[in-house]
């Protein structure tokens, strides 16, 4: 990377020294690696969210575990298939849309669910869930579903209503995320760590490469021994819920060998993703996703945060807030359809994502995979699950934080092993689509493969009636026949079964205004050599060799000075009424920062008062990547599009923008 002018002096060591000193002081004071009794005192009460109930009582003695499922008490239950309307709570298409997951991957992969006690209705309830959502049958008869005791037999333990609800949640979430996966349910005799650990070993012995554990209990000094006995399985992705009591660490989420899964609140949003997420919890603590610094487990080599000398929880996250909860069918603990939450939901979701990503590499630690692919996750930057120091252990921010780890899935790339093995397929998001009934449409989907010699095959789910995708070219065409809104997921796959997906909303209306397709931005590629009609700070429009343009010779280069600096680039444009509008641009981020956890230099993209995206030195990339945002909500308005780059006192970060476009149709 080149700076626009010489970099400033090396970053002062005071910032790092202060952080180290603070961490040392906290360890000395017992606030980072705290004993269980101290942890309980600093975590606040174990109050659960309003209108919910825990399915399992909290453990009363060491070595016992509790399931981490929460049931909504304000949802009316009903039995059987609901043909008229979908049950309350998010279903498979919602999770696949929110996390850009392919629905056709994972065929034949076995995801193991480890729980305690028995659910006599597990298979029949699973059949109802899958039938409701049109998923393929998963039964003992067709070899998709298997239930065993912790010894691999059929001497099932005593049934328990709380754990039965947990089992329903777990098998339904694996079904939602990976409909093609097989499910192995291993039921431990009791909720002791010894029996549950034995069940984990049984699952691995029976060939499962993905094992979900939705339970937890207090840390104790025997945890490292349990690590060695139950969780040290190289080449197997083992996921564990981080807890439901807010800031504070539970075991086995603290195990150095597992992927600890935190929790988020997931909501629909009018952004390019169509969804937004924040930490599940509140700054007052006592409920929400668990997080913090382990008292006993050592830090795995792939964790690089500096505020905790031991294992930090969590690694990644997914939806867990009961208020934005999941539809689950349970006829044993409940009377049919219910809405469940808790990190008991997020653990099997992530286990399913690992299965979609493919078999883990032999003799590797799948828990390390997301740390090698941080750019392939949705970074969760808002919310908290308590009060703590250092604050990142309980408060979300750019990059790594305790409650949500590195973020939530954005496709499956973050859950694959290695950095140079296997192909990578990327599908460009075309933005949300708006069309009219009985009006022909044509939308070209673009995808790239890291192996340029591969031929891609395209598929799509959720297309409006009357539309189809050409499997060879990726062209979506046809004439929509009915009004409505659909969540569309397009997947491109190569001959090695490497795949990539993107999701967007397609709205078909009965009537609307007319719009002449055009591109609205002036000087979109900056090739005039001057800013106009853009407004830009001095030096932003650039054709030097320090940073390459995406095309042509000129580009907009914000920051890159290695000193405190702010650069801006903006243009005001009028979007005609009745138009669908999509903003796109190519972005390259080049940095001298070496941190993997702190955002020192930032770029914010806004449309009027609406923030479209935020980037930082943590989002550095090789070459350019195209970004896309739906601005249809601004139709009929004049709006200012602005890029605002800020840089701190040293170590340069360059934000390079090129080939912008605001297309209307």
XYZ file of C-alpha atoms in Angstrom:
665
model
C 0.000 0.000 0.000
C 1.160 3.522 -0.754
C 0.207 6.591 1.246
C -0.694 9.854 -0.458
C 2.145 11.406 1.452
C 4.711 9.807 3.835
C 3.141 7.890 6.665
C 3.224 9.516 10.067
C 5.501 8.308 12.814
C 4.866 4.770 14.032
C 1.717 4.529 16.113
C 2.475 5.686 19.680
C 2.827 2.757 22.054
C 0.808 4.506 24.739
C -2.496 3.155 23.423
C -1.285 -0.458 23.482
C 0.523 -0.038 26.774
C -2.584 1.395 28.391
C -4.692 -1.532 27.188
C -2.166 -4.049 28.508
C -1.910 -2.219 31.829
C -5.697 -2.107 32.153
C -5.988 -5.794 31.371
C -3.288 -6.633 33.873
C -4.991 -4.550 36.527
C -8.310 -6.249 35.860
C -6.771 -9.707 36.117
C -5.158 -8.695 39.395
C -8.483 -7.345 40.595
C -10.331 -10.531 39.648
C -12.565 -8.983 36.977
C -11.342 -10.863 33.898
C -10.572 -14.409 35.023
C -13.093 -14.484 37.855
C -14.071 -17.462 39.942
C -17.639 -18.679 39.475
C -18.836 -17.104 42.722
C -17.437 -13.704 41.753
C -18.778 -14.035 38.207
C -22.268 -14.617 39.534
C -21.992 -11.513 41.661
C -20.932 -9.318 38.759
C -23.381 -10.607 36.167
C -26.536 -9.228 37.688
C -29.645 -11.309 38.203
C -30.587 -14.219 35.978
C -33.860 -12.541 35.067
C -35.321 -13.801 31.816
C -36.870 -11.586 29.146
C -40.478 -10.522 29.597
C -43.138 -12.932 28.295
C -40.764 -15.899 28.287
C -40.062 -18.939 30.388
C -37.008 -21.132 30.669
C -37.630 -24.690 29.550
C -35.039 -26.074 31.977
C -34.339 -25.075 35.563
C -30.912 -23.631 36.196
C -28.374 -26.109 37.649
C -28.164 -26.281 41.426
C -24.808 -28.034 41.754
C -21.454 -28.234 40.020
C -21.136 -30.495 37.016
C -24.807 -30.210 36.034
C -26.040 -28.473 32.913
C -29.233 -26.664 31.936
C -30.763 -26.413 28.483
C -30.752 -22.832 27.193
C -34.099 -22.627 25.418
C -36.642 -19.909 26.140
C -40.323 -20.192 25.198
C -42.586 -17.232 24.513
C -45.586 -17.205 26.853
C -47.565 -14.684 24.797
C -47.958 -16.959 21.737
C -51.079 -19.050 21.320
C -50.290 -22.701 20.639
C -52.034 -24.852 18.055
C -51.521 -28.383 16.834
C -50.904 -29.658 13.321
C -50.221 -28.117 9.932
C -51.295 -24.493 9.389
C -52.379 -24.368 5.731
C -53.800 -20.832 5.808
C -50.882 -18.920 7.363
C -47.349 -19.607 8.498
C -46.843 -20.086 12.253
C -45.535 -17.176 14.317
C -41.757 -16.814 14.404
C -39.074 -17.018 11.757
C -39.053 -20.085 9.503
C -36.546 -21.667 7.096
C -36.878 -19.088 4.308
C -36.312 -16.273 6.820
C -33.069 -17.769 8.137
C -31.849 -18.588 4.641
C -32.551 -15.009 3.569
C -31.065 -13.358 6.666
C -27.834 -15.350 6.463
C -27.564 -15.776 2.650
C -27.608 -19.559 2.917
C -28.036 -22.019 0.037
C -30.994 -24.349 0.472
C -29.632 -27.187 -1.647
C -26.244 -27.797 0.003
C -25.386 -30.243 2.791
C -26.854 -33.334 1.148
C -25.985 -36.404 3.226
C -24.072 -34.495 5.918
C -24.989 -35.578 9.461
C -25.547 -32.958 12.139
C -25.670 -34.414 15.639
C -27.843 -32.891 18.367
C -26.718 -33.662 21.919
C -29.324 -33.173 24.640
C -30.319 -34.765 27.942
C -33.387 -36.904 28.679
C -35.864 -38.124 26.073
C -38.373 -36.504 23.758
C -40.805 -39.300 22.802
C -42.362 -37.102 20.099
C -39.101 -35.976 18.486
C -39.571 -37.711 15.133
C -43.293 -37.034 14.724
C -42.896 -33.363 15.717
C -40.019 -33.012 13.261
C -42.260 -34.415 10.521
C -44.902 -31.765 11.246
C -42.327 -28.942 11.171
C -40.820 -30.055 7.890
C -44.197 -30.663 6.278
C -45.394 -27.188 7.294
C -42.498 -25.577 5.452
C -42.348 -27.920 2.470
C -39.028 -29.487 3.490
C -38.158 -33.045 2.424
C -39.214 -35.752 4.858
C -36.597 -36.693 7.459
C -37.511 -39.990 9.104
C -35.976 -43.129 10.513
C -37.426 -45.028 7.568
C -35.606 -42.988 4.904
C -32.362 -42.862 6.902
C -32.452 -39.114 7.462
C -33.300 -39.160 11.193
C -31.830 -41.343 13.922
C -32.284 -41.230 17.705
C -29.957 -43.081 20.085
C -29.063 -43.100 23.755
C -25.609 -42.042 24.913
C -24.337 -45.581 24.328
C -25.605 -45.688 20.760
C -28.604 -47.918 21.528
C -32.331 -47.462 22.043
C -32.500 -47.600 25.841
C -33.707 -44.008 25.924
C -33.584 -42.044 29.181
C -36.609 -40.783 31.092
C -38.666 -38.208 29.200
C -38.454 -34.620 30.410
C -40.745 -31.828 29.221
C -38.101 -29.083 29.354
C -35.441 -31.010 27.472
C -38.097 -32.248 25.037
C -38.772 -28.622 24.110
C -35.035 -28.114 23.698
C -34.836 -31.135 21.398
C -37.691 -29.778 19.274
C -35.915 -26.440 18.927
C -32.613 -28.076 17.991
C -33.871 -30.467 15.310
C -36.112 -27.776 13.803
C -33.258 -25.271 13.517
C -30.972 -27.786 11.795
C -33.864 -28.550 9.433
C -34.433 -24.865 8.719
C -30.802 -24.092 7.918
C -29.782 -27.349 6.234
C -32.901 -29.097 4.861
C -30.768 -31.699 3.051
C -28.811 -32.689 6.184
C -29.337 -35.880 8.153
C -30.022 -35.492 11.885
C -28.570 -37.691 14.653
C -30.186 -37.081 18.062
C -28.088 -38.409 20.950
C -29.893 -38.371 24.306
C -27.755 -38.345 27.457
C -29.009 -40.204 30.540
C -28.868 -37.091 32.702
C -27.919 -33.437 32.415
C -24.511 -34.012 33.987
C -21.438 -32.913 32.064
C -20.172 -36.491 32.264
C -23.257 -37.930 30.534
C -23.584 -35.098 28.014
C -19.873 -35.386 27.240
C -20.274 -39.109 26.707
C -23.077 -38.314 24.268
C -20.768 -35.927 22.375
C -18.194 -38.688 22.045
C -20.924 -41.076 20.877
C -22.005 -38.635 18.152
C -18.435 -38.365 16.854
C -17.967 -42.142 17.027
C -21.088 -42.535 14.881
C -19.562 -40.316 12.193
C -21.075 -36.878 12.798
C -18.802 -34.059 11.618
C -21.048 -31.383 13.160
C -22.245 -31.574 16.790
C -24.538 -28.997 18.405
C -24.767 -28.530 22.183
C -27.456 -26.187 23.544
C -26.736 -26.311 27.250
C -24.424 -24.826 29.843
C -23.513 -24.518 33.494
C -21.090 -22.697 35.757
C -17.387 -22.877 35.038
C -15.238 -24.864 37.455
C -11.658 -26.066 37.766
C -12.450 -29.430 36.130
C -13.284 -27.807 32.784
C -9.839 -28.330 31.188
C -10.189 -32.029 32.010
C -13.630 -32.095 30.364
C -12.084 -30.391 27.344
C -9.674 -33.269 26.883
C -12.270 -35.941 27.588
C -15.211 -34.722 25.503
C -14.485 -31.837 23.132
C -11.023 -32.350 21.622
C -12.147 -33.785 18.272
C -10.032 -32.372 15.395
C -11.915 -32.294 12.118
C -15.315 -32.037 13.842
C -17.240 -28.749 14.157
C -18.648 -28.639 17.702
C -20.934 -25.702 18.490
C -22.063 -24.647 21.982
C -24.580 -22.044 23.178
C -22.969 -19.138 25.045
C -25.755 -18.791 27.656
C -28.959 -16.837 28.246
C -28.158 -14.824 31.379
C -26.281 -11.935 29.783
C -22.652 -11.066 30.516
C -20.865 -14.016 32.110
C -19.181 -17.229 30.973
C -20.653 -20.734 30.973
C -19.118 -24.113 30.207
C -18.813 -25.844 27.732
C -18.997 -22.614 25.674
C -15.671 -21.748 27.329
C -13.983 -24.860 25.934
C -11.009 -23.991 23.743
C -12.069 -26.691 21.255
C -15.609 -25.527 20.423
C -17.287 -22.744 18.491
C -19.031 -20.676 21.167
C -22.217 -19.217 19.681
C -23.628 -15.929 20.970
C -26.992 -14.407 20.198
C -28.580 -11.506 18.352
C -31.905 -9.792 17.849
C -32.785 -10.170 14.161
C -35.192 -7.794 12.410
C -36.216 -7.026 8.861
C -34.745 -3.781 7.509
C -34.891 -1.618 4.395
C -31.191 -2.029 3.615
C -29.435 -4.020 0.912
C -29.302 -7.101 3.130
C -32.959 -6.811 4.099
C -32.143 -7.519 7.755
C -30.432 -5.895 10.727
C -28.996 -7.376 13.919
C -27.953 -6.166 17.356
C -26.805 -7.873 20.536
C -29.492 -9.868 22.290
C -29.501 -8.321 25.753
C -29.342 -4.988 27.532
C -26.606 -2.963 29.194
C -28.241 -3.661 32.567
C -27.382 -7.355 32.134
C -29.103 -10.355 33.657
C -30.492 -11.685 30.371
C -29.324 -12.087 26.809
C -26.427 -13.844 25.135
C -23.582 -14.948 27.385
C -20.050 -13.625 26.940
C -16.852 -12.828 28.779
C -13.447 -14.135 29.778
C -13.065 -17.717 30.960
C -11.715 -18.322 34.429
C -10.080 -21.644 33.557
C -9.811 -22.400 29.844
C -6.693 -21.240 27.961
C -6.965 -19.008 24.925
C -6.916 -20.816 21.570
C -4.195 -19.628 19.217
C -6.650 -18.110 16.712
C -8.169 -15.676 19.223
C -6.246 -12.385 19.147
C -8.239 -10.048 21.420
C -6.042 -8.513 24.105
C -8.476 -7.774 26.939
C -8.725 -11.389 28.090
C -5.699 -13.600 28.646
C -7.831 -16.771 28.669
C -10.530 -18.053 26.334
C -12.990 -15.336 25.253
C -16.658 -16.138 24.614
C -18.202 -16.005 21.971
C -16.806 -16.786 18.493
C -19.795 -16.157 16.192
C -23.522 -15.640 16.689
C -27.015 -15.973 15.230
C -30.551 -15.030 16.175
C -31.435 -15.916 19.780
C -33.744 -13.177 21.073
C -37.180 -14.700 21.854
C -38.715 -11.356 20.848
C -37.404 -12.029 17.316
C -37.740 -15.757 17.805
C -38.143 -18.944 15.807
C -41.178 -21.025 14.957
C -40.871 -24.462 16.607
C -43.246 -27.415 16.719
C -43.364 -29.204 20.079
C -46.292 -31.376 21.133
C -44.681 -32.752 24.321
C -43.554 -29.716 26.309
C -46.079 -27.444 24.586
C -49.242 -28.007 22.586
C -47.892 -27.504 19.101
C -46.559 -24.379 17.415
C -44.623 -21.999 19.625
C -41.954 -19.309 19.374
C -38.636 -20.189 21.012
C -35.400 -18.315 21.506
C -32.221 -18.421 23.558
C -28.724 -19.309 22.427
C -30.128 -22.840 22.253
C -31.414 -21.651 18.870
C -28.179 -20.090 17.649
C -25.993 -23.155 18.311
C -27.855 -25.583 15.984
C -28.196 -22.795 13.413
C -24.398 -22.438 13.272
C -23.916 -26.225 13.276
C -26.171 -26.321 10.219
C -24.136 -23.573 8.538
C -20.939 -25.577 9.112
C -22.662 -28.527 7.414
C -23.646 -26.361 4.438
C -20.007 -25.243 4.135
C -18.706 -28.791 3.670
C -16.707 -31.410 5.555
C -14.081 -29.876 7.872
C -10.465 -30.510 6.960
C -8.994 -33.479 8.822
C -6.893 -32.685 11.904
C -7.961 -29.029 11.990
C -9.963 -27.025 14.523
C -13.148 -25.826 12.792
C -13.580 -23.259 15.571
C -10.670 -21.397 13.959
C -12.287 -21.138 10.513
C -14.303 -17.929 11.068
C -11.165 -16.155 12.297
C -9.567 -16.743 8.888
C -12.620 -15.376 7.026
C -13.830 -12.385 9.029
C -14.878 -10.555 5.863
C -17.489 -13.250 5.194
C -19.532 -12.460 8.298
C -22.120 -9.798 9.144
C -20.405 -7.621 11.745
C -22.841 -6.787 14.571
C -21.929 -3.359 15.954
C -24.724 -2.298 18.323
C -26.121 -3.443 21.661
C -24.796 -4.882 24.916
C -25.520 -7.753 27.311
C -24.278 -6.074 30.502
C -21.620 -3.740 31.899
C -17.991 -4.813 32.018
C -14.368 -3.856 31.513
C -12.878 -4.110 28.948
C -16.147 -3.016 27.390
C -15.850 -5.188 24.247
C -16.500 -8.269 26.386
C -20.129 -7.174 26.798
C -20.687 -4.388 24.242
C -20.801 -4.741 20.467
C -18.515 -2.731 18.216
C -16.761 -2.965 14.877
C -14.818 -6.212 14.657
C -14.697 -8.773 17.448
C -16.812 -8.458 20.583
C -17.953 -10.858 23.287
C -21.731 -11.104 22.791
C -21.643 -11.667 19.011
C -18.042 -12.741 18.408
C -16.937 -12.022 14.855
C -20.543 -11.688 13.665
C -23.265 -13.754 11.990
C -23.152 -15.866 8.804
C -23.099 -14.119 5.440
C -23.136 -17.248 3.328
C -20.957 -20.205 4.257
C -17.453 -18.996 3.364
C -16.512 -18.157 6.977
C -17.128 -21.770 8.019
C -14.748 -23.468 5.594
C -11.227 -24.572 6.427
C -8.007 -23.007 5.221
C -7.327 -19.926 3.162
C -6.080 -21.424 -0.088
C -7.887 -24.767 -0.538
C -11.168 -25.066 -2.385
C -12.911 -22.674 -4.724
C -14.775 -19.551 -3.678
C -17.939 -18.506 -5.508
C -19.258 -14.965 -5.060
C -22.674 -13.800 -6.235
C -23.283 -10.058 -6.668
C -26.430 -8.838 -4.935
C -28.622 -7.067 -7.520
C -30.529 -5.123 -4.848
C -34.198 -5.431 -3.975
C -36.477 -5.595 -7.019
C -39.852 -3.912 -7.677
C -41.930 -4.881 -10.726
C -45.564 -4.968 -11.845
C -47.970 -7.796 -12.530
C -48.126 -8.855 -16.198
C -45.026 -6.814 -17.106
C -42.082 -8.785 -18.519
C -38.850 -8.569 -16.527
C -35.231 -9.514 -17.139
C -32.574 -9.516 -14.396
C -29.039 -10.757 -15.046
C -27.331 -12.317 -12.020
C -23.546 -11.993 -11.979
C -21.229 -14.419 -10.184
C -17.498 -15.129 -10.137
C -15.428 -18.177 -9.220
C -11.900 -18.106 -7.798
C -11.139 -20.779 -10.406
C -11.752 -18.903 -13.663
C -11.938 -22.175 -15.585
C -15.079 -23.337 -13.773
C -18.578 -23.268 -15.284
C -21.261 -22.071 -12.899
C -24.772 -23.477 -12.539
C -27.466 -21.147 -11.188
C -30.563 -21.877 -9.122
C -33.071 -19.715 -7.273
C -35.683 -20.106 -4.554
C -38.554 -17.759 -3.758
C -38.975 -16.268 -7.236
C -42.367 -14.640 -7.860
C -44.817 -16.821 -9.796
C -44.124 -16.572 -13.522
C -40.363 -16.017 -13.202
C -37.536 -18.514 -13.595
C -33.757 -18.514 -13.752
C -31.666 -19.902 -16.591
C -29.382 -22.447 -14.919
C -26.594 -21.828 -17.436
C -26.595 -18.029 -17.743
C -28.089 -16.778 -14.467
C -30.697 -14.682 -16.291
C -33.977 -14.322 -14.393
C -36.840 -13.666 -16.791
C -40.560 -14.071 -17.301
C -43.763 -12.218 -16.522
C -44.969 -12.082 -12.885
C -48.543 -13.275 -12.567
C -49.475 -12.288 -9.008
C -48.831 -9.404 -6.641
C -46.871 -9.953 -3.453
C -43.411 -9.831 -1.884
C -40.920 -12.709 -2.020
C -37.575 -13.425 -0.366
C -35.392 -14.615 -3.232
C -32.116 -16.511 -2.801
C -29.914 -17.101 -5.844
C -27.136 -19.695 -5.658
C -24.270 -20.298 -8.077
C -22.382 -23.603 -7.867
C -19.349 -24.920 -9.722
C -18.338 -28.485 -10.593
C -16.480 -28.896 -7.268
C -19.743 -28.090 -5.412
C -18.295 -24.799 -4.184
C -21.214 -22.393 -4.023
C -22.118 -18.829 -3.195
C -25.482 -17.185 -2.574
C -27.134 -13.833 -2.260
C -30.622 -12.882 -1.104
C -32.936 -9.987 -1.883
C -36.600 -9.034 -1.836
C -38.747 -9.022 -4.967
C -41.983 -7.020 -4.740
C -44.648 -7.368 -7.437
C -47.314 -4.650 -7.412
C -50.616 -4.390 -9.257
C -49.957 -0.858 -10.527
C -47.395 1.919 -10.327
C -45.807 4.842 -12.084
C -43.719 4.614 -15.194
C -39.989 5.057 -15.107
C -37.445 5.461 -17.899
C -34.410 3.279 -17.156
C -31.289 5.429 -16.800
C -28.151 6.042 -14.730
C -28.422 9.251 -12.690
C -24.954 10.024 -11.331
C -22.746 12.498 -13.115
C -19.071 11.657 -13.667
C -19.645 8.176 -12.173
C -16.117 6.898 -12.839
C -14.341 10.256 -12.201
C -12.741 10.057 -15.655
C -13.217 13.789 -16.309
C -10.246 14.298 -14.000
C -12.200 16.688 -11.798
C -14.886 16.235 -9.173
C -17.927 18.028 -10.668
C -20.777 17.352 -10.239
C -19.375 15.659 -7.152
C -18.205 17.770 -4.222
C -14.934 16.470 -2.821
C -12.143 17.537 -0.492
C -8.795 18.346 -2.062
C -6.866 15.399 -3.472
C -9.761 12.913 -3.440
C -10.134 12.715 -7.256
C -6.849 11.068 -8.179
C -5.018 9.276 -11.009
C -1.705 8.569 -9.289
C -0.126 5.114 -9.251
C -0.318 4.832 -5.452
C -3.687 3.094 -5.664
C -5.148 1.518 -8.804
C -8.507 2.474 -10.293
C -11.144 -0.206 -10.802
C -11.327 0.838 -14.457
C -9.886 3.709 -16.442
C -7.282 5.987 -14.815
C -9.188 8.033 -12.247
C -10.812 7.107 -8.962
C -11.848 8.703 -5.660
C -9.192 8.085 -3.003
C -10.275 9.022 0.521
C -7.723 9.222 3.348
C -4.462 7.244 3.225
C -2.409 10.005 4.891
C -1.342 8.252 8.084
C -2.400 11.226 10.188
C -5.636 12.661 11.563
C -7.654 13.462 8.466
C -11.198 13.617 7.052
C -12.117 13.295 3.365
C -15.595 13.611 1.866
C -17.173 12.881 -1.504
C -20.822 13.733 -2.207
C -23.328 14.305 -4.981
C -26.952 15.442 -4.839
C -29.352 13.681 -7.179
C -33.111 13.584 -7.793
C -34.718 10.141 -8.044
C -37.896 10.167 -10.156
C -41.161 9.094 -8.546
C -42.292 5.555 -9.317
C -38.777 4.288 -9.966
C -36.837 1.397 -8.520
C -33.377 2.792 -7.697
C -30.135 0.942 -6.972
C -26.845 2.528 -5.884
C -23.684 0.566 -6.697
C -19.987 1.315 -6.356
C -16.688 -0.532 -6.220
C -14.651 -0.243 -3.006
C -11.082 -1.197 -2.141
C -9.785 -0.788 1.429
C -6.021 -0.793 1.938
C -4.503 -0.393 5.413
C -1.318 -0.459 7.450
C -3.276 -1.273 10.601
C -2.516 -4.767 11.902
C -5.248 -5.024 14.530
C -8.060 -7.512 14.041
C -10.333 -6.010 16.689
C -10.217 -2.200 16.656
C -11.630 0.134 14.010
C -9.267 3.130 13.936
C -10.085 4.483 10.458
C -13.660 4.553 9.142
C -15.720 5.181 6.014
C -19.442 5.931 6.316
C -21.823 5.930 3.327
C -25.081 7.846 3.692
C -28.129 8.762 1.617
C -29.490 11.894 3.245
C -29.769 11.072 6.953
C -29.851 7.302 6.302
C -26.632 5.358 6.883
C -26.233 2.780 4.133
C -22.941 1.224 5.222
C -19.971 1.626 7.554
C -16.503 0.258 6.836
C -13.162 0.432 8.646
C -9.602 -0.821 8.542
C -11.055 -4.157 9.717
C -12.729 -4.547 6.310
C -9.501 -4.443 4.291
C -9.692 -6.427 1.064
C -7.624 -7.443 -1.917
C -8.779 -5.635 -5.035
C -12.222 -4.095 -5.434
C -15.592 -5.476 -4.346
C -18.911 -4.143 -5.599
C -21.453 -2.845 -3.079
C -25.164 -2.475 -3.818
C -28.001 -0.660 -2.000
C -31.692 -0.293 -2.784
C -32.660 3.408 -2.749
C -36.214 2.921 -4.010
C -37.560 4.455 -0.800
C -36.100 7.795 -1.981
C -38.130 7.813 -5.240
C -39.688 11.240 -5.760
C -37.032 12.894 -3.562
C -33.766 14.770 -3.951
C -31.104 13.103 -1.872
C -27.395 13.689 -1.180
C -25.176 10.622 -1.438
C -22.076 11.041 0.698
C -18.890 9.104 1.445
C -17.193 10.309 4.645
C -13.745 8.950 5.520
C -12.011 9.613 8.835
C -8.476 8.605 9.745
C -6.767 8.697 13.146
C -3.312 9.943 14.073
C -1.123 7.258 12.484
C -1.006 4.159 10.264
C -2.766 4.956 7.019
C -5.968 3.425 5.681
C -7.062 4.188 2.103
C -10.696 3.959 1.003
C -10.730 3.820 -2.824
C -14.066 4.228 -4.657
C -14.679 3.849 -8.393
C -17.352 3.143 -11.018
C -20.327 4.430 -9.103
C -23.855 4.187 -10.494
C -27.400 5.051 -9.498
C -29.585 3.046 -11.836
C -33.344 3.526 -11.986
C -35.902 1.322 -13.690
